[in-house]
Amino acid sequence: MGTTIETDAQLPGKPPALEISKVTKGFAHRRRGFQQVLGEVSFSVDEGEFISIIGPSGSGKSTLLKLIAGLESPDQGHVRLTDEQIAAPSRRLGVVFQQHVLLPWLTAKQNVLFALQAHGASRRSAAERESLAEHWLGLVQLSEAQDLKPGELSGGMQQRVGIARAFALESEVLLLDEPLGALDALTRHALQLQLLRLSEQQRRTFVLVTHDVDEALLLSDRILVLSHGPQARIQQDLRVPFRRPRDRTAIESSEDYLTLRRELLESLTAQP
Ligand SMILES: Nc1ncnc2c1ncn2[C@@H]1O[C@H](COP(=O)(O)OP(=O)(O)OP(=O)(O)O)[C@@H](O)[C@H]1O
Ligand SMILES: [Mg+2]
């Protein structure tokens, strides 16, 4: 029912929001010596595009995201955010890490407020920051729990605080490293729909790392498959053509969905 009409995310002549160009990265280990984790990795992301990076465990997905975030520097190549080369963390980039990193002595709301202050939203008044924090906690259904500390929240709730915090920062690009990875299937399913809704309302640029093929197909405009390391590379760059706003049931029952899903699973299991 018209779920498979291709959307044209690439506007001609517009520079990409994010450009990763011939990036390599390795680490020196005491026992194993130098190991090149990422081979030459190049790709670009258009403004407002949602891309997912999928690949085997240990292939270098988190490393790649840290390079984009400016938390690690590439051995070769560069990461560019529109016109700026990224060499250190920038307030133009927001990150949700694989493990939720909340400050345990602060409440959910104070955690969001702390990030807003640290991230340079101090040009806003205290009242504005407070209503921004409340707004985002409300959007992830945590209004009732905003005054609880991380130790008093479930894993899923803590992860939602992490998501609210990243969205509240108003950065142009959001980097999400398996934000739903540690959750049970039911909570994960519900949060995927929240992420879908938030990302469609926001139209920011998103880079999501995930192990979950269905999550990638639901949320992304494009899926990049990272090959098995060492020297991991982008082995596939797949466009996901479902029109937005997306309806999970409608896309999951379409022929295109099953074809793309099969293609992705084959690509992931064909690795050495
Ligand atoms: N700071 C570091 N020092 C040394 N080695 C590192 C460091 N960070 C990552 N590595 C190595 O790089 C490789 C890739 O790690 P990375 O965390 O990027 O994988 P990943 O694809 O995110 O895996 P997962 O899916 O399990 O999260 C691993 O072999 C890891 O040991
Ligand atoms: Mg990882």
PDB file of C-alpha atoms and ligand atoms in Angstrom:
ATOM      1  CA  MET A   1       0.000   0.000   0.000  1.00  0.00           C
ATOM      2  CA  GLY A   2       2.519   2.541  -1.148  1.00  0.00           C
ATOM      3  CA  THR A   3       4.909   1.702   1.659  1.00  0.00           C
ATOM      4  CA  THR A   4       7.817   1.154  -0.680  1.00  0.00           C
ATOM      5  CA  ILE A   5       8.030   4.422  -2.587  1.00  0.00           C
ATOM      6  CA  GLU A   6      11.578   5.705  -2.511  1.00  0.00           C
ATOM      7  CA  THR A   7      12.149   8.957  -0.665  1.00  0.00           C
ATOM      8  CA  ASP A   8      14.840  11.225  -1.997  1.00  0.00           C
ATOM      9  CA  ALA A   9      16.957  12.197   1.011  1.00  0.00           C
ATOM     10  CA  GLN A  10      19.765  13.528  -1.175  1.00  0.00           C
ATOM     11  CA  LEU A  11      19.153  17.059  -2.300  1.00  0.00           C
ATOM     12  CA  PRO A  12      21.450  17.848  -5.241  1.00  0.00           C
ATOM     13  CA  GLY A  13      24.258  20.258  -4.470  1.00  0.00           C
ATOM     14  CA  LYS A  14      23.886  20.080  -0.686  1.00  0.00           C
ATOM     15  CA  PRO A  15      27.068  19.123   1.192  1.00  0.00           C
ATOM     16  CA  PRO A  16      26.759  16.011   3.376  1.00  0.00           C
ATOM     17  CA  ALA A  17      26.139  16.599   7.099  1.00  0.00           C
ATOM     18  CA  LEU A  18      28.859  14.127   7.942  1.00  0.00           C
ATOM     19  CA  GLU A  19      31.767  12.853   5.902  1.00  0.00           C
ATOM     20  CA  ILE A  20      34.029   9.999   6.941  1.00  0.00           C
ATOM     21  CA  SER A  21      36.908   9.832   4.533  1.00  0.00           C
ATOM     22  CA  LYS A  22      39.506   7.033   4.305  1.00  0.00           C
ATOM     23  CA  VAL A  23      39.554   6.574   8.067  1.00  0.00           C
ATOM     24  CA  THR A  24      41.768   3.859   9.582  1.00  0.00           C
ATOM     25  CA  LYS A  25      42.218   3.022  13.247  1.00  0.00           C
ATOM     26  CA  GLY A  26      44.220   0.478  15.189  1.00  0.00           C
ATOM     27  CA  PHE A  27      45.263  -0.191  18.763  1.00  0.00           C
ATOM     28  CA  ALA A  28      48.525  -1.454  20.214  1.00  0.00           C
ATOM     29  CA  HIS A  29      48.027  -4.344  22.617  1.00  0.00           C
ATOM     30  CA  ARG A  30      50.668  -5.558  25.021  1.00  0.00           C
ATOM     31  CA  ARG A  31      50.214  -9.206  24.013  1.00  0.00           C
ATOM     32  CA  ARG A  32      48.774  -9.092  20.502  1.00  0.00           C
ATOM     33  CA  GLY A  33      50.849  -6.176  19.203  1.00  0.00           C
ATOM     34  CA  PHE A  34      49.270  -3.620  16.879  1.00  0.00           C
ATOM     35  CA  GLN A  35      45.848  -4.566  15.546  1.00  0.00           C
ATOM     36  CA  GLN A  36      44.239  -2.574  12.786  1.00  0.00           C
ATOM     37  CA  VAL A  37      40.561  -2.533  13.724  1.00  0.00           C
ATOM     38  CA  LEU A  38      39.225  -0.387  10.891  1.00  0.00           C
ATOM     39  CA  GLY A  39      40.551  -0.702   7.347  1.00  0.00           C
ATOM     40  CA  GLU A  40      39.862   2.253   5.091  1.00  0.00           C
ATOM     41  CA  VAL A  41      36.327   3.362   5.914  1.00  0.00           C
ATOM     42  CA  SER A  42      34.596   6.064   3.867  1.00  0.00           C
ATOM     43  CA  PHE A  43      30.976   7.136   3.744  1.00  0.00           C
ATOM     44  CA  SER A  44      28.895  10.262   4.012  1.00  0.00           C
ATOM     45  CA  VAL A  45      25.572  11.026   5.640  1.00  0.00           C
ATOM     46  CA  ASP A  46      23.150  13.616   4.286  1.00  0.00           C
ATOM     47  CA  GLU A  47      21.514  16.221   6.461  1.00  0.00           C
ATOM     48  CA  GLY A  48      18.374  14.749   8.025  1.00  0.00           C
ATOM     49  CA  GLU A  49      19.342  11.227   7.055  1.00  0.00           C
ATOM     50  CA  PHE A  50      19.111   8.299   9.492  1.00  0.00           C
ATOM     51  CA  ILE A  51      21.791   5.695   8.929  1.00  0.00           C
ATOM     52  CA  SER A  52      22.495   2.492  10.811  1.00  0.00           C
ATOM     53  CA  ILE A  53      25.774   0.651  11.108  1.00  0.00           C
ATOM     54  CA  ILE A  54      25.436  -3.063  11.595  1.00  0.00           C
ATOM     55  CA  GLY A  55      28.168  -5.679  11.852  1.00  0.00           C
ATOM     56  CA  PRO A  56      29.615  -8.504  13.935  1.00  0.00           C
ATOM     57  CA  SER A  57      30.668  -8.035  17.541  1.00  0.00           C
ATOM     58  CA  GLY A  58      34.200  -6.679  17.801  1.00  0.00           C
ATOM     59  CA  SER A  59      34.277  -5.443  14.193  1.00  0.00           C
ATOM     60  CA  GLY A  60      34.810  -1.819  15.231  1.00  0.00           C
ATOM     61  CA  LYS A  61      31.342  -0.207  15.316  1.00  0.00           C
ATOM     62  CA  SER A  62      31.832   1.550  18.667  1.00  0.00           C
ATOM     63  CA  THR A  63      35.335   2.570  17.585  1.00  0.00           C
ATOM     64  CA  LEU A  64      33.878   4.106  14.422  1.00  0.00           C
ATOM     65  CA  LEU A  65      31.247   5.993  16.426  1.00  0.00           C
ATOM     66  CA  LYS A  66      33.897   7.276  18.860  1.00  0.00           C
ATOM     67  CA  LEU A  67      35.935   8.539  15.903  1.00  0.00           C
ATOM     68  CA  ILE A  68      32.888  10.403  14.593  1.00  0.00           C
ATOM     69  CA  ALA A  69      32.217  11.789  18.090  1.00  0.00           C
ATOM     70  CA  GLY A  70      35.802  13.078  18.330  1.00  0.00           C
ATOM     71  CA  LEU A  71      36.476  10.841  21.343  1.00  0.00           C
ATOM     72  CA  GLU A  72      39.191   8.940  19.420  1.00  0.00           C
ATOM     73  CA  SER A  73      41.353  10.243  16.603  1.00  0.00           C
ATOM     74  CA  PRO A  74      41.813   8.342  13.342  1.00  0.00           C
ATOM     75  CA  ASP A  75      45.272   7.036  12.408  1.00  0.00           C
ATOM     76  CA  GLN A  76      44.622   8.212   8.863  1.00  0.00           C
ATOM     77  CA  GLY A  77      41.790  10.001   7.099  1.00  0.00           C
ATOM     78  CA  HIS A  78      39.371  12.509   8.551  1.00  0.00           C
ATOM     79  CA  VAL A  79      35.875  13.045   9.896  1.00  0.00           C
ATOM     80  CA  ARG A  80      34.115  16.182   8.775  1.00  0.00           C
ATOM     81  CA  LEU A  81      30.889  17.716  10.052  1.00  0.00           C
ATOM     82  CA  THR A  82      29.628  19.866   7.156  1.00  0.00           C
ATOM     83  CA  ASP A  83      32.586  22.264   6.972  1.00  0.00           C
ATOM     84  CA  GLU A  84      34.352  21.479  10.251  1.00  0.00           C
ATOM     85  CA  GLN A  85      36.956  18.766  10.775  1.00  0.00           C
ATOM     86  CA  ILE A  86      36.165  16.846  13.968  1.00  0.00           C
ATOM     87  CA  ALA A  87      39.189  16.285  16.193  1.00  0.00           C
ATOM     88  CA  ALA A  88      37.585  16.645  19.629  1.00  0.00           C
ATOM     89  CA  PRO A  89      34.076  16.311  21.120  1.00  0.00           C
ATOM     90  CA  SER A  90      31.808  19.010  19.700  1.00  0.00           C
ATOM     91  CA  ARG A  91      28.506  20.330  20.943  1.00  0.00           C
ATOM     92  CA  ARG A  92      27.259  19.828  17.376  1.00  0.00           C
ATOM     93  CA  LEU A  93      27.314  16.076  18.091  1.00  0.00           C
ATOM     94  CA  GLY A  94      25.287  14.260  20.771  1.00  0.00           C
ATOM     95  CA  VAL A  95      26.071  10.706  21.854  1.00  0.00           C
ATOM     96  CA  VAL A  96      24.120   7.890  23.521  1.00  0.00           C
ATOM     97  CA  PHE A  97      26.614   5.236  24.617  1.00  0.00           C
ATOM     98  CA  GLN A  98      26.294   1.461  24.582  1.00  0.00           C
ATOM     99  CA  GLN A  99      26.126   1.493  28.389  1.00  0.00           C
ATOM    100  CA  HIS A 100      23.928   4.220  29.799  1.00  0.00           C
ATOM    101  CA  VAL A 101      26.197   6.590  31.667  1.00  0.00           C
ATOM    102  CA  LEU A 102      24.118   8.472  34.202  1.00  0.00           C
ATOM    103  CA  LEU A 103      25.518  10.182  37.263  1.00  0.00           C
ATOM    104  CA  PRO A 104      24.200   8.020  40.127  1.00  0.00           C
ATOM    105  CA  TRP A 105      23.909  10.834  42.686  1.00  0.00           C
ATOM    106  CA  LEU A 106      21.663  12.974  40.462  1.00  0.00           C
ATOM    107  CA  THR A 107      17.988  12.443  39.665  1.00  0.00           C
ATOM    108  CA  ALA A 108      16.803  11.749  36.114  1.00  0.00           C
ATOM    109  CA  LYS A 109      15.990  15.423  35.602  1.00  0.00           C
ATOM    110  CA  GLN A 110      19.236  16.622  37.171  1.00  0.00           C
ATOM    111  CA  ASN A 111      21.143  14.282  34.828  1.00  0.00           C
ATOM    112  CA  VAL A 112      19.522  15.946  31.810  1.00  0.00           C
ATOM    113  CA  LEU A 113      20.080  19.418  33.289  1.00  0.00           C
ATOM    114  CA  PHE A 114      23.725  18.644  34.020  1.00  0.00           C
ATOM    115  CA  ALA A 115      24.289  17.629  30.383  1.00  0.00           C
ATOM    116  CA  LEU A 116      22.486  20.755  29.140  1.00  0.00           C
ATOM    117  CA  GLN A 117      24.768  22.942  31.208  1.00  0.00           C
ATOM    118  CA  ALA A 118      27.951  21.077  30.266  1.00  0.00           C
ATOM    119  CA  HIS A 119      26.976  21.087  26.600  1.00  0.00           C
ATOM    120  CA  GLY A 120      26.762  24.827  26.357  1.00  0.00           C
ATOM    121  CA  ALA A 121      23.032  25.391  26.768  1.00  0.00           C
ATOM    122  CA  SER A 122      23.935  27.821  29.540  1.00  0.00           C
ATOM    123  CA  ARG A 123      22.937  30.637  27.192  1.00  0.00           C
ATOM    124  CA  ARG A 124      19.419  29.507  28.086  1.00  0.00           C
ATOM    125  CA  SER A 125      17.941  30.612  31.386  1.00  0.00           C
ATOM    126  CA  ALA A 126      17.652  28.101  34.241  1.00  0.00           C
ATOM    127  CA  ALA A 127      13.861  28.046  33.760  1.00  0.00           C
ATOM    128  CA  GLU A 128      14.236  27.322  30.029  1.00  0.00           C
ATOM    129  CA  ARG A 129      16.675  24.491  30.716  1.00  0.00           C
ATOM    130  CA  GLU A 130      14.314  23.046  33.268  1.00  0.00           C
ATOM    131  CA  SER A 131      11.358  23.069  30.913  1.00  0.00           C
ATOM    132  CA  LEU A 132      13.520  21.571  28.140  1.00  0.00           C
ATOM    133  CA  ALA A 133      14.548  18.713  30.468  1.00  0.00           C
ATOM    134  CA  GLU A 134      10.925  18.159  31.534  1.00  0.00           C
ATOM    135  CA  HIS A 135       9.756  18.259  27.915  1.00  0.00           C
ATOM    136  CA  TRP A 136      12.170  15.536  26.794  1.00  0.00           C
ATOM    137  CA  LEU A 137      11.636  13.353  29.852  1.00  0.00           C
ATOM    138  CA  GLY A 138       7.904  13.630  29.130  1.00  0.00           C
ATOM    139  CA  LEU A 139       8.431  12.516  25.526  1.00  0.00           C
ATOM    140  CA  VAL A 140      10.065   9.303  26.732  1.00  0.00           C
ATOM    141  CA  GLN A 141       7.259   8.812  29.300  1.00  0.00           C
ATOM    142  CA  LEU A 142       9.361   9.595  32.358  1.00  0.00           C
ATOM    143  CA  SER A 143       7.551  12.629  33.793  1.00  0.00           C
ATOM    144  CA  GLU A 144       6.522  10.641  36.851  1.00  0.00           C
ATOM    145  CA  ALA A 145      10.055   9.365  37.431  1.00  0.00           C
ATOM    146  CA  GLN A 146      12.014  12.549  36.837  1.00  0.00           C
ATOM    147  CA  ASP A 147      12.929  12.968  40.507  1.00  0.00           C
ATOM    148  CA  LEU A 148      14.237   9.429  40.965  1.00  0.00           C
ATOM    149  CA  LYS A 149      17.930   8.578  40.931  1.00  0.00           C
ATOM    150  CA  PRO A 150      19.402   6.001  38.498  1.00  0.00           C
ATOM    151  CA  GLY A 151      19.565   3.338  41.246  1.00  0.00           C
ATOM    152  CA  GLU A 152      15.786   3.681  41.625  1.00  0.00           C
ATOM    153  CA  LEU A 153      15.094   3.292  37.889  1.00  0.00           C
ATOM    154  CA  SER A 154      14.867   0.102  35.800  1.00  0.00           C
ATOM    155  CA  GLY A 155      17.432  -0.490  33.014  1.00  0.00           C
ATOM    156  CA  GLY A 156      14.892   0.569  30.378  1.00  0.00           C
ATOM    157  CA  MET A 157      14.079   3.749  32.277  1.00  0.00           C
ATOM    158  CA  GLN A 158      17.768   4.606  32.618  1.00  0.00           C
ATOM    159  CA  GLN A 159      18.209   4.091  28.904  1.00  0.00           C
ATOM    160  CA  ARG A 160      15.270   6.423  28.264  1.00  0.00           C
ATOM    161  CA  VAL A 161      16.924   9.094  30.427  1.00  0.00           C
ATOM    162  CA  GLY A 162      20.018   8.680  28.221  1.00  0.00           C
ATOM    163  CA  ILE A 163      17.881   9.125  25.094  1.00  0.00           C
ATOM    164  CA  ALA A 164      16.037  12.169  26.523  1.00  0.00           C
ATOM    165  CA  ARG A 165      19.376  13.687  27.509  1.00  0.00           C
ATOM    166  CA  ALA A 166      20.841  13.242  24.027  1.00  0.00           C
ATOM    167  CA  PHE A 167      17.759  14.672  22.285  1.00  0.00           C
ATOM    168  CA  ALA A 168      17.557  17.612  24.713  1.00  0.00           C
ATOM    169  CA  LEU A 169      21.054  18.739  23.686  1.00  0.00           C
ATOM    170  CA  GLU A 170      19.709  19.969  20.328  1.00  0.00           C
ATOM    171  CA  SER A 171      22.866  18.876  18.509  1.00  0.00           C
ATOM    172  CA  GLU A 172      22.709  18.580  14.721  1.00  0.00           C
ATOM    173  CA  VAL A 173      23.939  14.991  14.683  1.00  0.00           C
ATOM    174  CA  LEU A 174      22.975  12.251  17.130  1.00  0.00           C
ATOM    175  CA  LEU A 175      25.239   9.225  17.503  1.00  0.00           C
ATOM    176  CA  LEU A 176      23.559   6.233  19.124  1.00  0.00           C
ATOM    177  CA  ASP A 177      25.617   3.185  20.090  1.00  0.00           C
ATOM    178  CA  GLU A 178      23.174   0.307  20.633  1.00  0.00           C
ATOM    179  CA  PRO A 179      20.981   2.500  22.812  1.00  0.00           C
ATOM    180  CA  LEU A 180      18.476  -0.342  23.238  1.00  0.00           C
ATOM    181  CA  GLY A 181      20.955  -3.218  23.300  1.00  0.00           C
ATOM    182  CA  ALA A 182      20.697  -4.168  26.958  1.00  0.00           C
ATOM    183  CA  LEU A 183      16.894  -4.219  27.167  1.00  0.00           C
ATOM    184  CA  ASP A 184      14.327  -7.016  27.197  1.00  0.00           C
ATOM    185  CA  ALA A 185      12.470  -7.635  23.940  1.00  0.00           C
ATOM    186  CA  LEU A 186       9.225  -5.961  25.020  1.00  0.00           C
ATOM    187  CA  THR A 187      10.815  -2.730  26.287  1.00  0.00           C
ATOM    188  CA  ARG A 188      13.086  -2.667  23.270  1.00  0.00           C
ATOM    189  CA  HIS A 189      10.122  -2.980  20.912  1.00  0.00           C
ATOM    190  CA  ALA A 190       8.327  -0.086  22.609  1.00  0.00           C
ATOM    191  CA  LEU A 191      11.427   2.118  22.674  1.00  0.00           C
ATOM    192  CA  GLN A 192      12.113   1.451  18.986  1.00  0.00           C
ATOM    193  CA  LEU A 193       8.720   2.988  18.229  1.00  0.00           C
ATOM    194  CA  GLN A 194       9.540   5.977  20.453  1.00  0.00           C
ATOM    195  CA  LEU A 195      12.851   6.447  18.670  1.00  0.00           C
ATOM    196  CA  LEU A 196      11.071   6.197  15.312  1.00  0.00           C
ATOM    197  CA  ARG A 197       8.577   8.863  16.338  1.00  0.00           C
ATOM    198  CA  LEU A 198      11.211  11.182  17.821  1.00  0.00           C
ATOM    199  CA  SER A 199      13.521  10.861  14.829  1.00  0.00           C
ATOM    200  CA  GLU A 200      10.701  11.524  12.371  1.00  0.00           C
ATOM    201  CA  GLN A 201       9.574  14.618  14.273  1.00  0.00           C
ATOM    202  CA  GLN A 202      13.113  15.936  14.581  1.00  0.00           C
ATOM    203  CA  ARG A 203      14.668  15.356  11.175  1.00  0.00           C
ATOM    204  CA  ARG A 204      18.167  15.608  12.600  1.00  0.00           C
ATOM    205  CA  THR A 205      21.019  13.519  11.279  1.00  0.00           C
ATOM    206  CA  PHE A 206      21.307  10.153  13.016  1.00  0.00           C
ATOM    207  CA  VAL A 207      23.980   7.455  13.111  1.00  0.00           C
ATOM    208  CA  LEU A 208      22.801   4.346  14.971  1.00  0.00           C
ATOM    209  CA  VAL A 209      24.893   1.276  15.770  1.00  0.00           C
ATOM    210  CA  THR A 210      22.744  -1.815  16.224  1.00  0.00           C
ATOM    211  CA  HIS A 211      22.906  -5.626  16.064  1.00  0.00           C
ATOM    212  CA  ASP A 212      19.231  -5.818  15.253  1.00  0.00           C
ATOM    213  CA  VAL A 213      18.298  -6.096  11.572  1.00  0.00           C
ATOM    214  CA  ASP A 214      14.615  -5.275  12.197  1.00  0.00           C
ATOM    215  CA  GLU A 215      15.521  -2.208  14.268  1.00  0.00           C
ATOM    216  CA  ALA A 216      17.805  -0.987  11.486  1.00  0.00           C
ATOM    217  CA  LEU A 217      15.098  -1.532   8.842  1.00  0.00           C
ATOM    218  CA  LEU A 218      12.434   0.224  10.924  1.00  0.00           C
ATOM    219  CA  LEU A 219      14.487   3.318  11.703  1.00  0.00           C
ATOM    220  CA  SER A 220      16.967   3.909   8.880  1.00  0.00           C
ATOM    221  CA  ASP A 221      17.119   5.519   5.482  1.00  0.00           C
ATOM    222  CA  ARG A 222      20.335   3.589   4.826  1.00  0.00           C
ATOM    223  CA  ILE A 223      22.097   0.639   6.420  1.00  0.00           C
ATOM    224  CA  LEU A 224      25.869   0.181   6.265  1.00  0.00           C
ATOM    225  CA  VAL A 225      27.196  -3.318   6.921  1.00  0.00           C
ATOM    226  CA  LEU A 226      30.644  -3.377   8.496  1.00  0.00           C
ATOM    227  CA  SER A 227      32.685  -6.470   7.634  1.00  0.00           C
ATOM    228  CA  HIS A 228      34.345  -8.746  10.160  1.00  0.00           C
ATOM    229  CA  GLY A 229      37.576  -7.275  11.550  1.00  0.00           C
ATOM    230  CA  PRO A 230      40.477  -6.840  11.663  1.00  0.00           C
ATOM    231  CA  GLN A 231      40.633  -4.141   9.006  1.00  0.00           C
ATOM    232  CA  ALA A 232      36.854  -3.921   8.877  1.00  0.00           C
ATOM    233  CA  ARG A 233      35.341  -2.130   5.892  1.00  0.00           C
ATOM    234  CA  ILE A 234      31.894  -1.084   4.741  1.00  0.00           C
ATOM    235  CA  GLN A 235      30.903  -4.166   2.766  1.00  0.00           C
ATOM    236  CA  GLN A 236      27.374  -3.088   1.904  1.00  0.00           C
ATOM    237  CA  ASP A 237      25.477   0.190   1.680  1.00  0.00           C
ATOM    238  CA  LEU A 238      21.765  -0.511   1.474  1.00  0.00           C
ATOM    239  CA  ARG A 239      18.992   2.044   0.921  1.00  0.00           C
ATOM    240  CA  VAL A 240      15.780   1.453   2.906  1.00  0.00           C
ATOM    241  CA  PRO A 241      12.972   2.775   0.735  1.00  0.00           C
ATOM    242  CA  PHE A 242       9.964   2.874   3.089  1.00  0.00           C
ATOM    243  CA  ARG A 243       8.093   6.142   3.061  1.00  0.00           C
ATOM    244  CA  ARG A 244       7.783   8.186   6.276  1.00  0.00           C
ATOM    245  CA  PRO A 245       6.003   8.414   8.631  1.00  0.00           C
ATOM    246  CA  ARG A 246       6.514   4.689   8.950  1.00  0.00           C
ATOM    247  CA  ASP A 247       4.070   2.182  10.266  1.00  0.00           C
ATOM    248  CA  ARG A 248       5.797  -0.878  11.667  1.00  0.00           C
ATOM    249  CA  THR A 249       3.071  -3.375  10.832  1.00  0.00           C
ATOM    250  CA  ALA A 250       2.705  -2.098   7.267  1.00  0.00           C
ATOM    251  CA  ILE A 251       6.397  -2.171   6.420  1.00  0.00           C
ATOM    252  CA  GLU A 252       7.065  -5.489   8.116  1.00  0.00           C
ATOM    253  CA  SER A 253       4.436  -7.203   6.026  1.00  0.00           C
ATOM    254  CA  SER A 254       5.698  -5.816   2.701  1.00  0.00           C
ATOM    255  CA  GLU A 255       7.654  -7.922   0.186  1.00  0.00           C
ATOM    256  CA  ASP A 256      10.462  -5.360   0.070  1.00  0.00           C
ATOM    257  CA  TYR A 257      10.963  -5.711   3.814  1.00  0.00           C
ATOM    258  CA  LEU A 258      11.444  -9.456   3.579  1.00  0.00           C
ATOM    259  CA  THR A 259      13.844  -9.095   0.638  1.00  0.00           C
ATOM    260  CA  LEU A 260      15.963  -6.456   2.412  1.00  0.00           C
ATOM    261  CA  ARG A 261      15.937  -8.464   5.638  1.00  0.00           C
ATOM    262  CA  ARG A 262      17.120 -11.602   3.828  1.00  0.00           C
ATOM    263  CA  GLU A 263      19.824  -9.629   2.033  1.00  0.00           C
ATOM    264  CA  LEU A 264      21.102  -8.154   5.307  1.00  0.00           C
ATOM    265  CA  LEU A 265      21.093 -11.459   7.161  1.00  0.00           C
ATOM    266  CA  GLU A 266      22.943 -13.146   4.283  1.00  0.00           C
ATOM    267  CA  SER A 267      25.516 -10.378   4.272  1.00  0.00           C
ATOM    268  CA  LEU A 268      25.999 -10.660   8.040  1.00  0.00           C
ATOM    269  CA  THR A 269      26.240 -14.440   8.115  1.00  0.00           C
ATOM    270  CA  ALA A 270      28.487 -14.653   5.031  1.00  0.00           C
ATOM    271  CA  GLN A 271      31.325 -13.195   7.084  1.00  0.00           C
ATOM    272  CA  PRO A 272      34.411 -15.339   7.843  1.00  0.00           C
TER     273      PRO A 272
HETATM  274  N1  LIG B   1      40.688   1.676  23.571  1.00  0.00           N
HETATM  275  C1  LIG B   1      40.993   0.493  23.038  1.00  0.00           C
HETATM  276  N2  LIG B   1      42.201  -0.088  23.244  1.00  0.00           N
HETATM  277  C2  LIG B   1      42.513  -1.254  22.688  1.00  0.00           C
HETATM  278  N3  LIG B   1      41.700  -1.961  21.876  1.00  0.00           N
HETATM  279  C3  LIG B   1      40.481  -1.440  21.642  1.00  0.00           C
HETATM  280  C4  LIG B   1      40.052  -0.208  22.213  1.00  0.00           C
HETATM  281  N4  LIG B   1      38.795   0.061  21.773  1.00  0.00           N
HETATM  282  C5  LIG B   1      38.462  -0.984  20.997  1.00  0.00           C
HETATM  283  N5  LIG B   1      39.455  -1.885  20.910  1.00  0.00           N
HETATM  284  C6  LIG B   1      39.438  -3.126  20.120  1.00  0.00           C
HETATM  285  O1  LIG B   1      38.864  -2.824  18.864  1.00  0.00           O
HETATM  286  C7  LIG B   1      38.046  -3.898  18.419  1.00  0.00           C
HETATM  287  C8  LIG B   1      36.678  -3.350  18.062  1.00  0.00           C
HETATM  288  O2  LIG B   1      36.020  -2.902  19.250  1.00  0.00           O
HETATM  289  P1  LIG B   1      34.617  -2.147  19.205  1.00  0.00           P
HETATM  290  O3  LIG B   1      34.235  -1.876  20.601  1.00  0.00           O
HETATM  291  O4  LIG B   1      34.713  -1.011  18.266  1.00  0.00           O
HETATM  292  O5  LIG B   1      33.698  -3.281  18.546  1.00  0.00           O
HETATM  293  P2  LIG B   1      32.116  -3.296  18.291  1.00  0.00           P
HETATM  294  O6  LIG B   1      31.902  -3.620  16.841  1.00  0.00           O
HETATM  295  O7  LIG B   1      31.490  -2.091  18.837  1.00  0.00           O
HETATM  296  O8  LIG B   1      31.683  -4.597  19.152  1.00  0.00           O
HETATM  297  P3  LIG B   1      30.291  -4.882  19.940  1.00  0.00           P
HETATM  298  O9  LIG B   1      29.276  -5.193  18.875  1.00  0.00           O
HETATM  299  O10 LIG B   1      30.605  -6.106  20.757  1.00  0.00           O
HETATM  300  O11 LIG B   1      29.949  -3.685  20.749  1.00  0.00           O
HETATM  301  C9  LIG B   1      38.066  -4.957  19.511  1.00  0.00           C
HETATM  302  O12 LIG B   1      39.001  -5.947  19.138  1.00  0.00           O
HETATM  303  C10 LIG B   1      38.562  -4.201  20.735  1.00  0.00           C
HETATM  304  O13 LIG B   1      39.321  -5.043  21.561  1.00  0.00           O
HETATM  305 MG    MG B   2      30.180  -1.711  20.434  1.00  0.00          MG
END
